[in-house]
Amino acid sequence: MKNELIALILAGGKGTRLQALTRKVAKPAVSFGGKYRIIDFVLSNCANSHINHVAVITQFENGSLNNYVGSGKKWGLNGVNTSTALLSPRQTDEGSDWYKGTADAIYANIDYIDSMNPEYVLILSGDHIYSTNYQAMLSLHKKADADCTISVIDVPLEEASRFGILEADEEGRVTAFKEKPKQPKSTLASMGVYIFTWKVLRANLIRDAKDEKSGHDFGHDIIPYMLEHKKRIFVHRFKGYWKDVGTVNSLHQANMDLLNPSLSKELFGSGVAPVYSEDTAAMPQYIGKNGSVADSLINQGAVIMGSVRRCVVSQGVIVDEGAVIDNSVLMPGCHIRKGAKVSYAIVGPDAIVAKDETIKGTADAVVLYSGRGK
Amino acid sequence: MNKVIGLVNFHTSPEITPLTDNRPLGSTSFLGRYGICDFALSNLCNSGISTIGLLVKDHQRSILKHIGSMDAWLSNTKIGQEIVMYNEGAHLHPESNTDINNLRENDWVLYDSSIDYIVIVPAHLVMTIDLRPYLREHIERNEKITAIYAHVRSMVDECVGGKILEKDEDGYVSSTRLNDGTIKGAGDVTLGIYIINRITLVEMIHQLLPKNPYMVLSQLIVEGVKSEMFKLHAARFDGFVRAIDSFAHYMEYSLSLLEKKNIDRLFHPDWPIYTLTHDTPPASYGKNASVSNSYIANGAVINGTVINSIIGRDVIIGEGAVVKNSIIFSSSRIGDGAKVENALVDKYAILTHGHGISGAKKSPLYVHQGAML
């Protein structure tokens, strides 16, 4: 059966800069916003964009991530003529190998994509936090008769050298592209979100796979080659909140951003385009007699007996009486014992902060406390 | 293993006006997150019973909305099944709208020879119960019917509407009388949970019902005991149980679960209570929020003060608003500076800026669904 658009989510990276949080867990499966895992956002975007076939391409610590994505039921991606595929590196006739780059991860799954018979493919990253409907980007791609459309966001000039930077003409056609330029000439940053006309991408992937000098990466190899060979590449300007949570500080900041009501409204879709996630059979959250909570986001199943201010608190978290926490992220199942003080920290899943212990970070240097498991 | 079917009985739930004017007690909101029947459904599911029927009396709409795609309480979704059972004919003859007549309408349960035992659980009981030991005992003793009862300390206050049991030395029921709420002191009162052999139920219906076609299951069982058709085995439940029987008790029981000693008796980590997910984000607390001793559901936005209360999903509490000893159902809005005390605010109600309402602890105030004050 023909499909106009299918989504391929790259979720195989290790995310080393998140330190202990990704030692045993793939970055897209890291918990976020009290209730979610990072990958919930793109999967919900796909669901809310009425994309019915989604493949999640996994590699690093793919066991728990594959289990979490499962049949796609949590995002409704398991209905009639709807599917969720999990594509990890595998043994084939030609042998077995890990994915060598983002483009290689797609190349290795050409058979799957062909079987879905798509006109266009949407390539996404499993570790971005944003809310969008991809249909607008698709109609732009079709209208421009593009071979590739790249979603871009305006970034401050001083940060531009961290991104793939594009230049485009008045019609939005890309004229130049440079991955992480030392002297950026524009502030249009690639979000790593692409729509390709599948026929064109397919041919390029096969060509690239044979190129021994290629790093098999979209930003470094595929896009520059296509641009050089006069393929029609256009930009789609994304307006709104978008965060690539790469480091402990940016993960903390993205969590704190949710305390801004207008931002959380945008991300959580105001009931129109919700973020879907796992529903743990948790009890409602309980705030104790001497508990105090302000300026925070608290998920079901949390028990708050102490004081919590400017925090994001997940299910199963226990804050004992007399514990004082501010500007922190408490991940699922962690326990803050009596009298402990926590400030500017991320307390990892199931970590225990001992009685009267003090964990103190600053806005610029957030502490990641992973503690010992229960 | 013997095949067991679980039935959640909505017929035996009391009407507690005004809360149940438009919904059955079983699908009424509880602790801001559950429908009351989630306890019955989860108890059956956690007890390994995979086929579950819902014996719906009325307000089917409300039940269907709560149970959604009907698989939130199933383990294996191929082997398991949730079935809504409804007695269409009873529309014209409300007096015949009984649990027994509902089963006769859905008579495949009675004829399906693969079913050995029927476990029937009222939809309105707040309790967690592992039914497996009771089933095991029922099978091992070769019983025909087992009634599960609780030892109630004050029958005036608890399990009103149940049957008070007297037992002989073998644990069989020798006599029963109604707990009408006037009998002081302690006693053993039935909870409306029965384990029945399918064949026995069929025999009861054939032999006893013709006398009076309006008899409900519990009456039929009493008749069966009287006519010595079978002996009624009584098995005791010792955990936390609340049979909601009045509006005031609904409030009292709900708010009593704010006490740790009660909640710890009701909820157990390895006995999850499942409910329908609404994919609402975590609750959001504003800079001036002040909350103590309360349950807050996801999707709620708290900018005011909440004390000893239960706040439902997607409720908004405005700046300077004070909610005390109250229950607010989902999607209601308490405006800036509004005051609510000893009240239940039903769904989608709006209390405008600065408005104040208060009831008495013994007789809480009720604000209608969708009301604007």
XYZ file of C-alpha atoms in Angstrom:
747
model
C 0.000 0.000 0.000
C 1.242 3.460 -0.856
C 1.962 5.915 1.958
C 2.471 9.602 1.370
C 4.723 10.227 4.378
C 6.402 7.982 6.906
C 8.586 9.093 9.822
C 12.015 7.730 10.698
C 13.245 8.707 14.147
C 16.990 8.557 14.795
C 17.280 7.393 18.392
C 20.507 5.438 18.479
C 22.981 7.952 19.902
C 24.630 7.590 23.283
C 24.438 11.172 24.514
C 27.651 10.977 26.564
C 27.355 14.557 27.794
C 24.420 13.558 29.985
C 26.926 11.546 32.031
C 25.400 9.046 34.439
C 21.883 9.573 33.075
C 22.813 7.858 29.810
C 25.265 5.292 31.129
C 22.542 2.650 31.046
C 19.767 4.432 29.170
C 19.610 5.768 25.621
C 19.206 9.538 25.593
C 15.717 9.490 24.029
C 14.553 7.367 26.969
C 15.806 9.819 29.613
C 12.939 11.128 31.704
C 11.769 14.679 31.202
C 9.131 17.066 32.487
C 8.012 14.937 35.436
C 5.953 12.546 33.363
C 7.645 12.028 30.041
C 10.641 10.547 28.336
C 12.371 12.741 25.781
C 11.214 10.635 22.821
C 7.534 11.139 23.786
C 7.675 14.581 22.192
C 8.592 13.515 18.633
C 6.386 10.441 18.821
C 3.454 12.593 19.939
C 4.251 15.092 17.176
C 4.054 12.237 14.661
C 0.759 11.016 16.120
C -0.716 14.516 16.214
C 0.463 15.112 12.628
C -1.499 12.011 11.580
C 1.605 10.190 10.432
C 0.565 6.565 10.686
C 3.827 4.736 10.122
C 6.735 5.510 12.375
C 10.062 3.717 12.628
C 12.350 4.272 15.586
C 15.982 3.564 14.753
C 17.801 2.467 17.881
C 21.289 1.299 18.709
C 22.848 2.324 22.050
C 21.156 0.544 24.998
C 18.322 -0.363 22.685
C 16.764 -2.917 25.047
C 14.984 -0.532 27.368
C 14.238 1.966 24.588
C 12.754 -0.739 22.344
C 10.685 -2.007 25.258
C 9.435 1.481 25.991
C 8.399 2.226 22.404
C 6.945 -1.264 22.004
C 3.932 -1.452 19.746
C 3.509 2.325 19.767
C 0.302 1.969 21.735
C 1.221 4.755 24.162
C 1.043 7.205 21.266
C -1.877 5.499 19.548
C 0.470 4.335 16.784
C -0.933 0.809 16.780
C -4.302 1.195 15.075
C -5.628 0.078 11.725
C -3.155 0.746 8.869
C -0.828 2.224 11.480
C 2.480 0.805 12.604
C 5.486 1.356 14.801
C 8.715 -0.343 13.759
C 11.866 -0.711 15.849
C 14.961 -0.883 13.701
C 18.199 -1.857 15.426
C 21.403 -2.967 13.730
C 21.097 -6.600 12.764
C 22.804 -9.530 11.201
C 22.240 -9.765 7.443
C 23.479 -11.801 4.498
C 26.327 -9.325 4.091
C 27.394 -9.647 7.704
C 26.711 -7.452 10.679
C 27.793 -3.983 11.646
C 26.750 -1.035 13.784
C 25.202 2.019 12.160
C 28.153 4.109 10.980
C 26.315 7.443 10.850
C 22.862 8.990 10.591
C 22.656 8.349 6.842
C 23.954 4.798 7.216
C 21.212 4.121 9.772
C 18.640 4.952 7.087
C 20.581 3.187 4.325
C 20.664 -0.015 6.377
C 16.878 0.058 6.506
C 16.087 0.703 2.843
C 14.222 -2.605 2.681
C 11.863 -1.544 5.454
C 11.252 1.863 3.861
C 10.643 0.323 0.421
C 8.109 -2.020 1.986
C 6.169 0.989 3.272
C 6.255 2.478 -0.241
C 6.410 6.146 0.804
C 6.403 9.181 -1.460
C 8.257 11.208 1.197
C 10.211 10.384 4.336
C 10.453 12.554 7.430
C 13.758 12.174 9.279
C 13.582 13.152 12.948
C 15.787 13.163 15.984
C 14.633 11.251 19.046
C 16.078 13.739 21.514
C 14.391 17.054 20.682
C 11.790 18.789 22.804
C 9.221 20.696 20.751
C 5.631 20.575 19.634
C 4.737 20.852 15.971
C 2.574 19.530 13.181
C 4.733 18.195 10.350
C 1.954 18.564 7.770
C 2.794 22.252 7.261
C 6.369 21.302 6.433
C 5.161 18.610 4.036
C 2.894 20.979 2.130
C 5.792 23.414 1.789
C 7.972 20.584 0.475
C 5.326 19.614 -2.080
C 4.609 23.185 -3.143
C 8.296 23.886 -3.717
C 8.661 20.606 -5.603
C 11.644 20.073 -3.338
C 13.988 17.126 -3.120
C 14.704 17.967 0.494
C 13.229 20.376 3.024
C 15.164 21.232 6.161
C 13.471 22.588 9.247
C 15.425 25.583 10.512
C 15.330 27.821 13.534
C 16.865 31.239 14.100
C 19.655 31.054 16.666
C 21.761 33.816 18.213
C 24.887 34.466 16.146
C 27.215 33.583 19.022
C 25.683 30.095 19.226
C 25.543 29.513 15.479
C 28.847 27.650 15.316
C 27.297 24.757 17.273
C 24.822 24.038 14.451
C 24.625 23.249 10.784
C 24.141 26.732 9.332
C 22.234 27.414 6.116
C 21.890 30.314 3.762
C 18.745 30.598 1.651
C 17.451 32.842 -1.111
C 14.175 34.795 -1.051
C 12.171 31.741 -2.068
C 13.667 29.726 0.749
C 15.921 27.680 -1.499
C 19.145 26.739 0.234
C 22.218 28.284 -1.361
C 24.854 27.281 1.163
C 25.216 24.862 4.031
C 28.037 24.408 6.499
C 28.109 22.017 9.420
C 29.357 23.776 12.610
C 31.090 26.711 10.816
C 33.814 28.630 12.695
C 32.650 31.925 11.150
C 28.900 31.553 10.644
C 27.452 33.733 7.883
C 23.834 33.302 8.889
C 21.744 32.431 11.928
C 19.542 29.861 10.212
C 20.306 26.630 12.056
C 19.313 23.178 10.858
C 17.207 21.360 13.445
C 18.172 17.987 12.016
C 14.588 17.556 10.855
C 14.304 16.736 7.158
C 11.680 15.759 4.623
C 13.121 13.992 1.587
C 11.446 12.833 -1.558
C 12.190 9.160 -1.018
C 13.251 8.411 -4.607
C 15.927 11.108 -4.418
C 17.158 10.198 -0.951
C 17.248 6.502 -1.813
C 19.564 7.086 -4.771
C 21.796 9.329 -2.676
C 22.029 6.847 0.179
C 23.110 4.082 -2.189
C 25.708 6.337 -3.750
C 26.959 7.540 -0.361
C 27.235 4.002 1.001
C 29.776 3.191 -1.715
C 31.836 6.304 -0.973
C 34.640 5.189 1.311
C 35.557 8.759 2.211
C 32.060 9.581 3.457
C 31.179 9.684 7.139
C 27.633 8.637 6.154
C 26.110 11.573 7.964
C 23.230 13.790 6.787
C 24.794 17.088 7.831
C 28.368 16.313 6.779
C 27.840 14.246 3.668
C 24.337 13.870 2.209
C 23.111 17.487 2.312
C 26.402 19.060 1.053
C 26.550 16.549 -1.814
C 22.945 17.157 -2.842
C 23.464 20.895 -2.673
C 26.580 20.669 -4.787
C 24.650 18.682 -7.374
C 21.914 21.305 -7.629
C 19.191 19.343 -5.888
C 16.229 21.428 -4.799
C 16.732 21.969 -1.054
C 14.402 24.348 0.805
C 14.092 25.633 4.336
C 11.026 25.428 6.533
C 11.203 28.065 9.234
C 10.133 26.721 12.613
C 8.769 29.280 15.027
C 8.382 28.199 18.601
C 10.137 26.416 21.411
C 12.753 23.874 20.370
C 15.424 22.364 22.539
C 18.127 19.837 21.842
C 18.930 18.627 25.343
C 22.552 17.578 25.077
C 24.074 18.438 28.427
C 23.141 18.263 32.102
C 22.722 22.042 32.146
C 20.513 22.152 29.045
C 18.404 19.242 30.308
C 17.933 21.126 33.562
C 17.150 24.354 31.724
C 14.602 22.647 29.448
C 12.865 21.249 32.537
C 12.846 24.675 34.190
C 11.414 26.164 30.984
C 8.262 24.114 31.641
C 7.587 26.292 34.694
C 6.841 29.127 32.309
C 3.077 28.753 31.770
C 3.031 29.999 28.175
C 5.843 27.618 27.194
C 4.276 24.627 28.889
C 0.989 25.480 27.201
C 2.743 25.439 23.830
C 4.550 22.166 24.528
C 1.636 20.347 26.111
C -0.690 21.377 23.301
C -3.455 22.924 25.470
C -5.452 19.725 25.178
C -5.506 19.898 21.361
C -2.218 18.148 20.673
C -1.247 16.488 23.955
C 2.053 14.797 24.621
C 1.283 11.119 25.075
C 3.299 8.975 27.394
C 3.281 5.909 29.528
C 0.534 5.888 32.107
C 1.979 4.428 35.242
C -0.710 3.064 37.529
C 0.359 5.641 40.090
C -1.816 7.098 42.814
C -2.705 10.775 42.672
C 0.033 13.003 44.016
C -0.175 13.795 47.702
C 0.984 16.997 49.346
C 1.442 16.447 53.080
C 0.231 18.480 56.070
C 3.535 20.285 56.336
C 4.384 20.091 52.684
C 4.731 23.190 50.567
C 4.836 23.426 46.805
C 5.181 26.526 44.660
C 6.159 27.367 41.100
C 6.537 23.676 40.235
C 5.346 20.872 38.010
C 4.462 17.703 39.890
C 3.431 14.368 38.427
C 0.989 11.816 39.779
C 2.416 9.338 42.250
C 4.688 11.882 43.953
C 4.498 12.338 47.726
C 5.636 15.744 48.945
C 6.010 16.112 52.718
C 8.776 18.737 52.550
C 9.260 22.000 50.730
C 9.514 22.194 46.951
C 10.001 25.403 44.981
C 10.793 25.780 41.279
C 11.057 22.046 40.711
C 9.947 19.422 38.219
C 8.938 16.289 40.111
C 8.283 12.844 38.597
C 6.112 9.898 39.613
C 7.178 7.845 42.599
C 9.279 10.646 44.082
C 9.190 10.960 47.872
C 10.211 14.206 49.560
C 10.357 13.707 53.316
C 9.364 16.280 55.911
C 11.981 18.897 56.482
C 13.645 18.373 53.108
C 14.029 21.620 51.173
C 14.399 21.589 47.405
C 14.594 24.381 44.896
C 15.425 24.810 41.201
C 15.810 21.070 40.724
C 14.591 18.141 38.662
C 13.565 15.046 40.599
C 13.494 11.990 38.348
C 11.188 8.978 38.832
C 11.435 7.076 42.084
C 14.045 9.230 43.788
C 13.803 9.794 47.529
C 14.879 12.961 49.304
C 15.279 12.131 52.969
C 14.550 14.266 56.005
C 16.467 17.494 56.353
C 18.245 17.182 53.003
C 18.819 20.362 51.015
C 18.887 20.221 47.236
C 19.436 23.207 44.991
C 20.123 23.474 41.232
C 20.399 19.725 40.785
C 19.074 16.854 38.753
C 18.436 13.926 41.066
C 18.534 10.792 38.902
C 16.029 7.926 38.789
C 15.747 5.954 42.051
C 18.572 7.954 43.645
C 18.468 8.482 47.392
C 19.574 11.756 48.918
C 20.527 10.868 52.475
C 19.252 12.528 55.632
C 20.615 16.044 56.132
C 22.736 15.765 52.975
C 23.291 18.942 50.982
C 23.483 19.015 47.207
C 24.167 22.434 45.904
C 24.682 23.438 42.314
C 24.337 26.805 40.650
C 22.406 28.042 37.636
C 25.570 27.700 35.520
C 26.790 24.439 37.018
C 23.907 22.131 37.751
C 24.806 19.072 39.802
C 23.789 15.663 38.543
C 23.232 13.415 41.533
C 22.682 9.820 40.513
C 23.148 8.356 43.957
C 22.849 4.691 44.611
C 19.742 2.799 43.547
C 17.264 1.655 46.143
C -7.480 -24.072 35.465
C -11.174 -23.649 35.966
C -12.669 -20.897 33.931
C -13.825 -17.919 35.917
C -15.749 -14.909 34.697
C -15.821 -11.704 36.719
C -18.875 -9.479 36.809
C -18.890 -5.914 38.041
C -22.363 -5.292 39.353
C -23.684 -1.755 38.908
C -27.231 -2.804 39.902
C -26.548 -2.978 43.628
C -25.005 0.481 43.962
C -27.155 2.865 45.963
C -28.421 6.100 44.464
C -26.827 8.922 46.374
C -28.537 12.070 45.284
C -27.411 14.502 43.971
C -24.105 12.907 43.000
C -25.652 10.044 41.052
C -28.542 11.895 39.410
C -26.810 11.568 36.064
C -24.280 8.816 36.569
C -23.970 5.512 38.372
C -21.960 5.528 41.587
C -19.517 3.107 39.941
C -18.327 5.611 37.353
C -18.292 8.536 39.780
C -14.913 10.201 40.219
C -12.825 9.176 43.233
C -9.646 10.701 44.699
C -9.447 12.973 41.661
C -8.075 10.208 39.480
C -10.222 7.088 39.547
C -13.729 5.995 38.782
C -15.012 4.055 41.791
C -15.451 0.927 39.633
C -11.690 0.981 38.898
C -11.284 -0.823 42.231
C -13.635 -3.653 41.251
C -12.147 -3.902 37.752
C -8.556 -3.835 39.005
C -9.331 -6.375 41.745
C -10.661 -8.794 39.122
C -7.754 -8.125 36.744
C -5.070 -8.437 39.442
C -6.727 -11.653 40.625
C -6.003 -13.158 37.206
C -9.585 -13.088 35.925
C -9.393 -12.291 32.227
C -13.025 -12.107 31.143
C -14.893 -9.283 32.796
C -18.527 -8.332 32.280
C -20.025 -5.060 33.418
C -23.612 -5.496 34.559
C -24.864 -2.034 33.720
C -28.098 -0.836 35.265
C -28.504 2.623 33.747
C -26.559 5.686 32.597
C -24.649 3.414 30.251
C -23.200 6.531 28.584
C -21.244 7.470 31.695
C -19.813 3.964 32.088
C -18.849 3.640 28.428
C -17.052 6.971 28.604
C -15.062 5.874 31.627
C -14.034 2.464 30.341
C -12.927 3.854 26.973
C -11.405 1.280 24.639
C -12.188 -1.393 27.232
C -8.708 -2.765 27.638
C -7.312 -0.729 30.531
C -8.175 -3.568 32.937
C -7.092 -6.526 30.825
C -3.793 -8.361 30.935
C -3.739 -10.388 27.726
C -5.981 -8.477 25.342
C -6.598 -11.525 23.111
C -7.456 -13.950 25.873
C -9.197 -11.331 27.962
C -12.334 -9.463 27.144
C -14.426 -6.732 28.712
C -18.090 -6.952 27.899
C -20.796 -4.440 28.643
C -24.012 -6.203 29.654
C -27.196 -4.251 29.459
C -30.829 -5.200 29.857
C -32.541 -3.352 27.020
C -36.037 -4.569 27.892
C -35.804 -2.966 31.313
C -36.158 0.452 29.691
C -39.906 -0.060 29.607
C -40.136 -1.875 32.930
C -37.734 -0.225 35.389
C -38.898 -2.505 38.209
C -37.549 -5.463 36.262
C -34.122 -3.857 35.839
C -32.310 -6.217 38.201
C -28.900 -7.874 38.122
C -30.574 -11.252 37.599
C -32.719 -10.068 34.695
C -29.655 -8.449 33.164
C -27.888 -11.823 33.332
C -30.929 -13.515 31.783
C -30.813 -11.007 28.947
C -27.095 -11.711 28.514
C -27.728 -15.397 28.964
C -24.594 -16.633 27.195
C -22.954 -16.329 30.622
C -25.461 -18.852 31.944
C -25.144 -21.238 28.978
C -21.397 -21.066 28.259
C -20.331 -24.469 29.519
C -16.671 -23.418 29.595
C -17.416 -21.148 32.559
C -17.242 -22.889 35.942
C -17.405 -20.002 38.388
C -18.833 -16.510 38.384
C -17.299 -13.892 40.667
C -19.595 -10.949 41.146
C -18.316 -7.716 42.678
C -20.310 -4.521 43.316
C -19.116 -1.508 41.313
C -19.177 0.893 44.259
C -16.910 -0.779 46.823
C -13.699 1.031 47.664
C -11.352 -1.814 48.540
C -8.467 -3.901 47.300
C -9.054 -7.620 47.488
C -7.134 -10.578 46.106
C -9.951 -12.911 45.106
C -7.680 -15.876 44.418
C -7.561 -17.282 47.980
C -11.363 -17.050 48.183
C -11.736 -18.835 44.849
C -9.264 -21.517 45.947
C -11.164 -22.071 49.172
C -14.481 -22.151 47.332
C -13.184 -24.804 44.924
C -11.373 -26.865 47.563
C -14.414 -26.977 49.833
C -16.584 -27.806 46.865
C -18.965 -24.986 47.660
C -21.826 -23.799 45.508
C -21.928 -20.203 46.716
C -19.499 -18.178 48.797
C -20.457 -14.776 50.188
C -17.632 -12.462 51.226
C -18.378 -10.375 54.291
C -16.636 -7.851 56.501
C -16.705 -7.569 60.251
C -18.121 -4.086 60.761
C -17.501 -2.240 64.019
C -20.481 0.074 63.839
C -23.268 -1.167 61.590
C -25.114 2.141 61.851
C -22.234 3.848 60.063
C -20.908 1.229 57.694
C -22.132 -1.169 55.032
C -25.724 -0.044 55.396
C -27.820 -1.988 52.879
C -25.757 -5.156 53.308
C -27.057 -8.297 54.958
C -26.133 -9.136 58.536
C -25.066 -12.762 58.759
C -25.457 -15.363 61.490
C -23.315 -18.426 60.933
C -23.341 -22.017 62.148
C -20.230 -23.793 63.403
C -19.210 -24.932 59.902
C -19.113 -21.374 58.672
C -22.374 -21.634 56.752
C -24.937 -18.864 56.929
C -27.855 -19.799 59.152
C -29.843 -16.586 58.909
C -29.681 -13.116 57.398
C -31.298 -9.773 57.988
C -30.948 -6.388 56.361
C -28.556 -3.855 57.854
C -31.020 -0.964 57.597
C -28.861 1.476 59.493
C -30.748 1.221 62.795
C -28.910 -1.716 64.346
C -26.264 -0.608 66.782
C -23.019 -2.390 67.475
C -20.708 -4.648 65.545
C -21.634 -7.399 63.150
C -20.740 -9.422 60.093
C -22.208 -7.746 57.018
C -22.129 -8.984 53.423
C -20.318 -6.866 50.865
C -22.257 -8.088 47.839
C -19.240 -10.061 46.590
C -20.202 -13.614 45.654
C -18.496 -16.593 44.105
C -21.164 -18.731 42.431
C -20.968 -21.950 40.447
C -22.534 -21.232 37.095
C -24.718 -24.334 37.277
C -26.004 -23.288 40.701
C -26.948 -19.854 39.375
C -28.821 -21.426 36.463
C -30.701 -23.717 38.879
C -31.559 -20.816 41.158
C -32.975 -18.828 38.272
C -35.010 -21.786 36.996
C -36.357 -22.908 40.340
C -36.670 -19.748 42.425
C -37.197 -16.819 40.106
C -40.646 -17.852 38.800
C -42.015 -17.077 42.296
C -41.019 -13.430 41.882
C -39.308 -12.290 38.667
C -38.169 -9.039 40.274
C -35.882 -10.688 42.800
C -32.284 -9.487 42.802
C -29.301 -11.792 43.231
C -28.941 -11.305 46.987
C -32.646 -12.096 47.531
C -32.361 -15.136 45.323
C -29.463 -16.369 47.436
C -31.470 -15.889 50.633
C -34.363 -17.834 49.045
C -31.934 -20.581 48.045
C -30.685 -20.894 51.619
C -34.257 -20.934 52.983
C -35.384 -23.626 50.557
C -32.209 -25.624 51.342
C -31.146 -25.636 47.744
C -27.564 -25.036 48.917
C -25.580 -23.939 51.912
C -24.163 -20.436 51.777
C -20.508 -20.401 52.693
C -19.357 -17.161 54.305
C -15.742 -15.970 53.950
C -14.367 -13.026 55.842
C -12.487 -10.064 54.361
C -10.238 -8.258 56.820
C -8.819 -5.362 54.828
C -9.922 -1.785 54.306
C -13.354 -1.514 52.763
C -15.834 1.304 52.334
C -19.241 0.766 50.804
C -20.364 4.222 49.769
C -23.996 4.604 50.821
C -24.668 8.341 51.069
C -23.405 11.662 49.791
C -22.049 12.589 53.228
C -20.247 9.239 53.417
C -18.821 9.741 49.934
C -17.242 12.972 51.187
C -16.183 11.507 54.514
C -14.640 8.339 53.074
C -12.843 10.251 50.323
C -11.338 12.797 52.682
C -10.463 10.112 55.266
C -8.086 8.695 52.669
C -5.943 11.780 53.152
C -4.829 10.028 56.337
C -1.786 7.889 55.805
C -3.031 5.016 57.958
C -6.088 4.656 55.717
C -4.435 5.118 52.346
C -1.744 2.586 53.276
C -4.448 0.029 54.020
C -6.217 0.643 50.707
C -3.295 0.865 48.269
C -0.526 -1.694 47.980
C 2.517 -1.331 45.714
C 1.991 -4.747 44.116
C -1.751 -4.239 43.604
C -2.058 -1.390 41.113
C -5.392 0.269 40.541
C -5.706 0.868 36.816
C -7.663 3.685 35.280
C -8.196 5.318 31.926
C -5.377 7.683 30.973
C -6.239 11.160 29.759
C -2.676 12.140 28.804
C -2.801 15.268 30.906
C 0.487 16.922 31.842
C 1.725 16.978 35.463
C -0.046 19.358 37.840
C 1.257 22.890 37.697
C 1.737 25.027 40.826
C 1.986 28.797 40.590
C 4.331 31.053 42.540
C 1.708 31.760 45.215
C 0.312 28.247 45.493
C -0.092 26.848 48.974
C -1.205 23.249 49.350
C -1.398 20.978 52.334
C -2.787 17.523 53.034
C -4.390 17.147 49.616
C -4.513 14.940 46.537
C -3.974 16.793 43.292
C -4.617 15.152 39.921
C -2.576 15.710 36.784
C -3.573 18.587 34.546
C -4.603 20.700 37.541
C -3.345 24.263 37.770
C -2.995 25.485 41.358
C -2.459 29.179 41.957
C -4.346 29.517 45.253
C -4.625 27.705 48.570
C -5.777 24.104 48.927
C -6.212 22.472 52.343
C -7.489 18.947 53.187
C -9.007 18.574 49.740
C -9.102 16.473 46.607
C -8.554 18.295 43.329
C -9.489 16.528 40.081
C -7.964 16.491 36.642
C -7.673 19.789 34.728
C -9.124 21.824 37.614
C -7.974 25.430 37.805
C -7.633 27.085 41.238
C -7.253 30.846 40.799
C -4.962 33.274 42.597
C -6.079 33.926 46.154
C -8.756 31.228 45.982
C -9.110 29.002 49.048
C -10.398 25.432 48.869
C -10.802 23.653 52.188
C -12.207 20.241 53.174
C -13.657 19.942 49.695
C -13.641 17.814 46.580
C -13.428 19.453 43.155
C -14.285 17.243 40.176
C -12.414 17.422 36.882
C -12.368 20.484 34.612
C -13.966 22.804 37.163
C -12.641 26.265 37.699
C -12.388 28.086 41.020
C -11.966 31.766 40.182
C -9.493 34.197 41.723
C -10.312 34.919 45.339
C -13.211 32.422 45.476
C -13.744 30.412 48.670
C -14.942 26.820 48.871
C -15.389 25.004 52.154
C -17.009 21.638 52.974
C -18.331 21.314 49.453
C -18.264 19.078 46.429
C -17.989 20.955 43.151
C -19.041 18.679 40.286
C -17.431 18.654 36.808
C -17.225 21.708 34.527
C -18.576 24.045 37.218
C -17.297 27.596 37.462
C -17.031 29.631 40.628
C -16.545 33.193 39.533
C -14.147 35.730 40.989
C -14.517 36.210 44.730
C -17.565 33.970 45.107
C -17.807 32.053 48.376
C -19.629 28.824 49.178
C -19.527 26.703 52.259
C -21.376 23.738 53.652
C -21.245 22.056 57.019
C -18.910 19.172 57.749
C -21.858 16.810 58.393
C -23.828 18.095 55.431
C -21.525 19.245 52.670
C -22.701 21.554 49.941
C -23.070 20.270 46.395
C -22.437 22.365 43.276
C -24.024 20.933 40.176
C -22.129 19.796 37.085
C -21.684 22.762 34.767
C -23.073 25.249 37.298
C -21.867 28.815 37.163
C -21.869 30.687 40.462
